[in-house]
């Protein structure tokens, strides 16, 4: 099932961001450390031009630390990009963003004009919490549901810095298809548009392949099932999630898998690696070439 979510306010946000981005001195893009590629907006490279960019891998405490380290190096291959990691409620670490922003804009004289920073991020990535931490006061609305921020605002920070907050937005087509699933697993897509069981099945297949021992320990399984559906059935048995007639209640299992991943109860898990996304990109390019050849 292809997963997409691009409501009207996101289209409006994209147009507004495109209009004001050329006026910015530096851009901050907040990523989910568990899915740095899938949470990286593909529209940003074409919009930023040569503007310096800080990529913040947020929710570091939920991600696989070794994979996060590899992502930092991978992201910094792009010209004019620095990547740092962050976890919530760490004001000192968050303030390092501003120090780095000043280092990356050495020619800007803040005595003459404000340093203009734009902060971007997909829904539910923790952008508003970072803004409130930087400001030292509640200036951005936060919540556990995606798409809380709906309009741009300019926030004054100490040191003659203006921080432009922007609504979180996705893009019209989530590609490759796996990106949509990863975004759904982390909570970046509104629950109302998802098939929970389908998303959880994708997660279960991945967990068995990448983190089998975490799965075994969390759900008390002597033997690991052969596939994701088998894992969901096994969890239903362990937790006694049964519908009428003794049928496994896979919706309840799906809720458990998604909630325990998002909360970190399952452990520190990353849903993608640089090598994985490079392979997916090659496969997508080959598929496009085949489609073009058939036409």
GROMACS .gro file of C-alpha atoms in nm:
model
  295
    1UNK     CA    1   0.000   0.000   0.000
    2UNK     CA    2   0.147   0.336  -0.103
    3UNK     CA    3   0.132   0.586   0.187
    4UNK     CA    4   0.091   0.957   0.111
    5UNK     CA    5  -0.029   1.255   0.316
    6UNK     CA    6  -0.018   1.604   0.167
    7UNK     CA    7  -0.312   1.815   0.296
    8UNK     CA    8  -0.374   2.167   0.172
    9UNK     CA    9  -0.191   2.349   0.451
   10UNK     CA   10   0.130   2.164   0.357
   11UNK     CA   11   0.105   2.288  -0.003
   12UNK     CA   12   0.061   2.642   0.130
   13UNK     CA   13   0.358   2.602   0.366
   14UNK     CA   14   0.582   2.486   0.085
   15UNK     CA   15   0.495   2.794  -0.125
   16UNK     CA   16   0.561   3.029   0.168
   17UNK     CA   17   0.895   2.865   0.249
   18UNK     CA   18   1.005   2.887  -0.113
   19UNK     CA   19   0.926   3.258  -0.111
   20UNK     CA   20   1.129   3.351   0.199
   21UNK     CA   21   1.415   3.099   0.194
   22UNK     CA   22   1.640   3.315  -0.032
   23UNK     CA   23   1.639   3.578   0.244
   24UNK     CA   24   1.784   3.339   0.504
   25UNK     CA   25   2.147   3.332   0.620
   26UNK     CA   26   2.132   2.969   0.735
   27UNK     CA   27   1.885   2.680   0.739
   28UNK     CA   28   1.830   2.428   1.017
   29UNK     CA   29   1.658   2.105   0.912
   30UNK     CA   30   1.542   1.880   1.194
   31UNK     CA   31   1.549   1.510   1.107
   32UNK     CA   32   1.439   1.201   1.297
   33UNK     CA   33   1.760   1.018   1.391
   34UNK     CA   34   1.583   0.684   1.335
   35UNK     CA   35   1.505   0.774   0.971
   36UNK     CA   36   1.744   1.049   0.856
   37UNK     CA   37   1.682   0.985   0.487
   38UNK     CA   38   1.307   0.935   0.499
   39UNK     CA   39   1.261   1.243   0.718
   40UNK     CA   40   1.487   1.455   0.495
   41UNK     CA   41   1.271   1.673   0.273
   42UNK     CA   42   1.378   1.626  -0.092
   43UNK     CA   43   1.256   1.979  -0.173
   44UNK     CA   44   1.519   2.144   0.050
   45UNK     CA   45   1.824   2.102  -0.180
   46UNK     CA   46   1.649   2.278  -0.467
   47UNK     CA   47   1.519   2.555  -0.241
   48UNK     CA   48   1.835   2.631  -0.037
   49UNK     CA   49   2.087   2.690  -0.314
   50UNK     CA   50   2.422   2.769  -0.146
   51UNK     CA   51   2.275   2.866   0.192
   52UNK     CA   52   2.459   2.686   0.477
   53UNK     CA   53   2.258   2.401   0.629
   54UNK     CA   54   2.264   2.234   0.970
   55UNK     CA   55   2.098   1.894   0.984
   56UNK     CA   56   1.986   1.807   1.337
   57UNK     CA   57   1.936   1.436   1.400
   58UNK     CA   58   1.679   1.464   1.676
   59UNK     CA   59   1.558   1.182   1.906
   60UNK     CA   60   1.911   1.043   1.917
   61UNK     CA   61   1.823   0.856   2.236
   62UNK     CA   62   1.573   0.641   2.042
   63UNK     CA   63   1.804   0.554   1.752
   64UNK     CA   64   2.078   0.293   1.708
   65UNK     CA   65   2.394   0.487   1.809
   66UNK     CA   66   2.628   0.315   1.562
   67UNK     CA   67   2.395   0.376   1.268
   68UNK     CA   68   2.346   0.739   1.377
   69UNK     CA   69   2.723   0.788   1.368
   70UNK     CA   70   2.732   0.658   1.012
   71UNK     CA   71   2.449   0.889   0.913
   72UNK     CA   72   2.637   1.193   1.041
   73UNK     CA   73   2.928   1.119   0.810
   74UNK     CA   74   2.698   1.043   0.517
   75UNK     CA   75   2.502   1.367   0.551
   76UNK     CA   76   2.814   1.581   0.575
   77UNK     CA   77   2.928   1.466   0.232
   78UNK     CA   78   2.692   1.732   0.094
   79UNK     CA   79   2.857   2.072   0.041
   80UNK     CA   80   2.782   2.333   0.305
   81UNK     CA   81   2.618   2.082   0.542
   82UNK     CA   82   2.698   2.004   0.905
   83UNK     CA   83   2.518   1.730   1.098
   84UNK     CA   84   2.471   1.715   1.475
   85UNK     CA   85   2.268   1.490   1.704
   86UNK     CA   86   2.023   1.591   1.974
   87UNK     CA   87   1.798   1.442   2.237
   88UNK     CA   88   1.505   1.613   2.408
   89UNK     CA   89   1.536   1.821   2.725
   90UNK     CA   90   1.906   1.890   2.670
   91UNK     CA   91   1.920   2.270   2.659
   92UNK     CA   92   2.299   2.282   2.641
   93UNK     CA   93   2.306   2.058   2.335
   94UNK     CA   94   2.028   2.255   2.168
   95UNK     CA   95   2.215   2.583   2.219
   96UNK     CA   96   2.508   2.428   2.031
   97UNK     CA   97   2.292   2.471   1.721
   98UNK     CA   98   2.319   2.848   1.756
   99UNK     CA   99   2.695   2.832   1.817
  100UNK     CA  100   2.739   2.623   1.503
  101UNK     CA  101   2.515   2.860   1.305
  102UNK     CA  102   2.742   3.150   1.397
  103UNK     CA  103   3.053   2.950   1.304
  104UNK     CA  104   2.903   2.871   0.962
  105UNK     CA  105   2.820   3.238   0.890
  106UNK     CA  106   3.153   3.410   0.980
  107UNK     CA  107   3.102   3.703   0.743
  108UNK     CA  108   2.769   3.811   0.891
  109UNK     CA  109   2.791   4.119   1.115
  110UNK     CA  110   2.520   4.088   1.379
  111UNK     CA  111   2.591   4.445   1.492
  112UNK     CA  112   2.446   4.566   1.162
  113UNK     CA  113   2.164   4.316   1.103
  114UNK     CA  114   2.002   4.014   1.260
  115UNK     CA  115   2.126   3.667   1.171
  116UNK     CA  116   1.825   3.508   1.000
  117UNK     CA  117   1.780   3.135   1.055
  118UNK     CA  118   1.501   2.920   0.915
  119UNK     CA  119   1.411   2.596   1.092
  120UNK     CA  120   1.242   2.320   0.891
  121UNK     CA  121   1.124   1.972   0.974
  122UNK     CA  122   0.863   1.715   0.882
  123UNK     CA  123   0.562   1.673   1.112
  124UNK     CA  124   0.620   1.530   1.461
  125UNK     CA  125   1.000   1.538   1.440
  126UNK     CA  126   1.037   1.753   1.754
  127UNK     CA  127   1.100   2.088   1.584
  128UNK     CA  128   0.872   2.293   1.811
  129UNK     CA  129   1.033   2.150   2.125
  130UNK     CA  130   1.377   2.252   1.994
  131UNK     CA  131   1.248   2.603   1.920
  132UNK     CA  132   1.111   2.642   2.272
  133UNK     CA  133   1.443   2.522   2.412
  134UNK     CA  134   1.639   2.773   2.202
  135UNK     CA  135   1.404   3.057   2.297
  136UNK     CA  136   1.399   2.962   2.665
  137UNK     CA  137   1.023   3.008   2.668
  138UNK     CA  138   0.712   2.846   2.512
  139UNK     CA  139   0.680   3.017   2.175
  140UNK     CA  140   0.590   2.717   1.956
  141UNK     CA  141   0.298   2.483   2.014
  142UNK     CA  142   0.396   2.120   2.074
  143UNK     CA  143   0.203   1.794   2.060
  144UNK     CA  144   0.224   1.421   1.993
  145UNK     CA  145   0.017   1.448   1.674
  146UNK     CA  146   0.181   1.558   1.347
  147UNK     CA  147   0.113   1.897   1.184
  148UNK     CA  148   0.064   2.105   1.500
  149UNK     CA  149   0.237   2.413   1.354
  150UNK     CA  150   0.025   2.570   1.077
  151UNK     CA  151   0.181   2.913   1.010
  152UNK     CA  152   0.522   3.080   0.991
  153UNK     CA  153   0.644   3.300   1.275
  154UNK     CA  154   0.963   3.494   1.346
  155UNK     CA  155   1.111   3.445   1.694
  156UNK     CA  156   1.369   3.679   1.845
  157UNK     CA  157   1.661   3.501   2.011
  158UNK     CA  158   1.948   3.650   2.212
  159UNK     CA  159   2.247   3.780   2.019
  160UNK     CA  160   2.042   3.951   1.747
  161UNK     CA  161   1.920   3.626   1.593
  162UNK     CA  162   1.584   3.587   1.421
  163UNK     CA  163   1.454   3.231   1.398
  164UNK     CA  164   1.184   3.168   1.140
  165UNK     CA  165   0.959   2.879   1.239
  166UNK     CA  166   0.778   2.700   0.957
  167UNK     CA  167   0.496   2.445   0.945
  168UNK     CA  168   0.607   2.086   0.909
  169UNK     CA  169   0.535   1.959   0.562
  170UNK     CA  170   0.582   1.640   0.365
  171UNK     CA  171   0.589   1.617  -0.014
  172UNK     CA  172   0.328   1.512  -0.269
  173UNK     CA  173   0.468   1.165  -0.342
  174UNK     CA  174   0.661   0.964  -0.082
  175UNK     CA  175   0.919   0.764  -0.275
  176UNK     CA  176   1.047   0.499  -0.255
  177UNK     CA  177   0.742   0.333  -0.103
  178UNK     CA  178   0.941   0.221   0.202
  179UNK     CA  179   0.988   0.587   0.302
  180UNK     CA  180   0.615   0.622   0.353
  181UNK     CA  181   0.611   0.319   0.581
  182UNK     CA  182   0.906   0.445   0.787
  183UNK     CA  183   0.744   0.785   0.828
  184UNK     CA  184   0.423   0.614   0.938
  185UNK     CA  185   0.604   0.396   1.192
  186UNK     CA  186   0.769   0.697   1.357
  187UNK     CA  187   0.443   0.894   1.376
  188UNK     CA  188   0.504   1.156   1.106
  189UNK     CA  189   0.178   1.074   0.927
  190UNK     CA  190  -0.162   1.125   1.084
  191UNK     CA  191  -0.300   0.800   1.221
  192UNK     CA  192  -0.641   0.851   1.060
  193UNK     CA  193  -0.500   0.792   0.710
  194UNK     CA  194  -0.307   0.474   0.799
  195UNK     CA  195  -0.383   0.104   0.793
  196UNK     CA  196  -0.222   0.017   1.129
  197UNK     CA  197  -0.191  -0.354   1.055
  198UNK     CA  198  -0.021  -0.294   0.721
  199UNK     CA  199   0.229  -0.049   0.874
  200UNK     CA  200   0.298  -0.280   1.171
  201UNK     CA  201   0.357  -0.575   0.936
  202UNK     CA  202   0.626  -0.371   0.757
  203UNK     CA  203   0.782  -0.293   1.095
  204UNK     CA  204   0.764  -0.655   1.211
  205UNK     CA  205   0.942  -0.781   0.897
  206UNK     CA  206   1.216  -0.522   0.943
  207UNK     CA  207   1.264  -0.594   1.314
  208UNK     CA  208   1.307  -0.965   1.251
  209UNK     CA  209   1.577  -0.895   0.995
  210UNK     CA  210   1.764  -0.611   1.169
  211UNK     CA  211   1.702  -0.653   1.544
  212UNK     CA  212   1.604  -1.016   1.608
  213UNK     CA  213   1.751  -1.030   1.959
  214UNK     CA  214   1.562  -0.720   2.072
  215UNK     CA  215   1.242  -0.882   1.945
  216UNK     CA  216   1.318  -1.211   2.120
  217UNK     CA  217   1.392  -1.038   2.451
  218UNK     CA  218   1.097  -0.797   2.446
  219UNK     CA  219   0.829  -1.052   2.360
  220UNK     CA  220   0.975  -1.353   2.537
  221UNK     CA  221   1.003  -1.573   2.229
  222UNK     CA  222   1.202  -1.895   2.250
  223UNK     CA  223   1.211  -1.914   1.868
  224UNK     CA  224   1.173  -1.635   1.619
  225UNK     CA  225   0.896  -1.665   1.358
  226UNK     CA  226   0.984  -1.684   0.991
  227UNK     CA  227   0.815  -1.357   0.894
  228UNK     CA  228   0.637  -1.047   1.020
  229UNK     CA  229   0.292  -1.199   1.018
  230UNK     CA  230   0.422  -1.489   1.223
  231UNK     CA  231   0.569  -1.241   1.470
  232UNK     CA  232   0.239  -1.059   1.503
  233UNK     CA  233   0.061  -1.390   1.565
  234UNK     CA  234   0.322  -1.481   1.827
  235UNK     CA  235   0.279  -1.148   2.008
  236UNK     CA  236  -0.099  -1.197   2.006
  237UNK     CA  237  -0.046  -1.533   2.174
  238UNK     CA  238   0.194  -1.395   2.434
  239UNK     CA  239  -0.023  -1.094   2.519
  240UNK     CA  240  -0.350  -1.288   2.480
  241UNK     CA  241  -0.484  -1.052   2.216
  242UNK     CA  242  -0.769  -1.255   2.066
  243UNK     CA  243  -1.089  -1.152   1.893
  244UNK     CA  244  -1.409  -1.353   1.887
  245UNK     CA  245  -1.350  -1.715   1.790
  246UNK     CA  246  -0.991  -1.712   1.915
  247UNK     CA  247  -0.862  -1.522   1.611
  248UNK     CA  248  -0.548  -1.314   1.682
  249UNK     CA  249  -0.641  -0.947   1.722
  250UNK     CA  250  -0.382  -0.803   1.486
  251UNK     CA  251  -0.504  -0.446   1.533
  252UNK     CA  252  -0.411  -0.461   1.902
  253UNK     CA  253  -0.078  -0.617   1.811
  254UNK     CA  254  -0.018  -0.339   1.559
  255UNK     CA  255  -0.082  -0.075   1.824
  256UNK     CA  256   0.166  -0.245   2.058
  257UNK     CA  257   0.439  -0.270   1.794
  258UNK     CA  258   0.403   0.092   1.685
  259UNK     CA  259   0.372   0.237   2.035
  260UNK     CA  260   0.663   0.036   2.177
  261UNK     CA  261   0.885   0.139   1.888
  262UNK     CA  262   0.792   0.508   1.919
  263UNK     CA  263   0.846   0.513   2.296
  264UNK     CA  264   1.180   0.332   2.278
  265UNK     CA  265   1.047   0.038   2.481
  266UNK     CA  266   1.174  -0.203   2.215
  267UNK     CA  267   1.523  -0.056   2.236
  268UNK     CA  268   1.733   0.188   2.033
  269UNK     CA  269   1.635   0.111   1.675
  270UNK     CA  270   1.707   0.277   1.341
  271UNK     CA  271   1.483   0.192   1.048
  272UNK     CA  272   1.733   0.267   0.772
  273UNK     CA  273   2.106   0.285   0.702
  274UNK     CA  274   2.300   0.487   0.443
  275UNK     CA  275   2.380   0.166   0.256
  276UNK     CA  276   2.014   0.066   0.253
  277UNK     CA  277   1.890   0.393   0.105
  278UNK     CA  278   2.165   0.399  -0.156
  279UNK     CA  279   2.055   0.051  -0.266
  280UNK     CA  280   1.691   0.163  -0.273
  281UNK     CA  281   1.785   0.468  -0.482
  282UNK     CA  282   1.963   0.248  -0.736
  283UNK     CA  283   1.666   0.013  -0.754
  284UNK     CA  284   1.426   0.308  -0.801
  285UNK     CA  285   1.644   0.452  -1.080
  286UNK     CA  286   1.656   0.116  -1.256
  287UNK     CA  287   1.277   0.085  -1.232
  288UNK     CA  288   1.230   0.433  -1.377
  289UNK     CA  289   1.465   0.343  -1.661
  290UNK     CA  290   1.262   0.029  -1.733
  291UNK     CA  291   0.940   0.231  -1.738
  292UNK     CA  292   1.094   0.483  -1.976
  293UNK     CA  293   1.216   0.206  -2.204
  294UNK     CA  294   0.868   0.049  -2.218
  295UNK     CA  295   0.720   0.382  -2.328
   0.00000   0.00000   0.00000
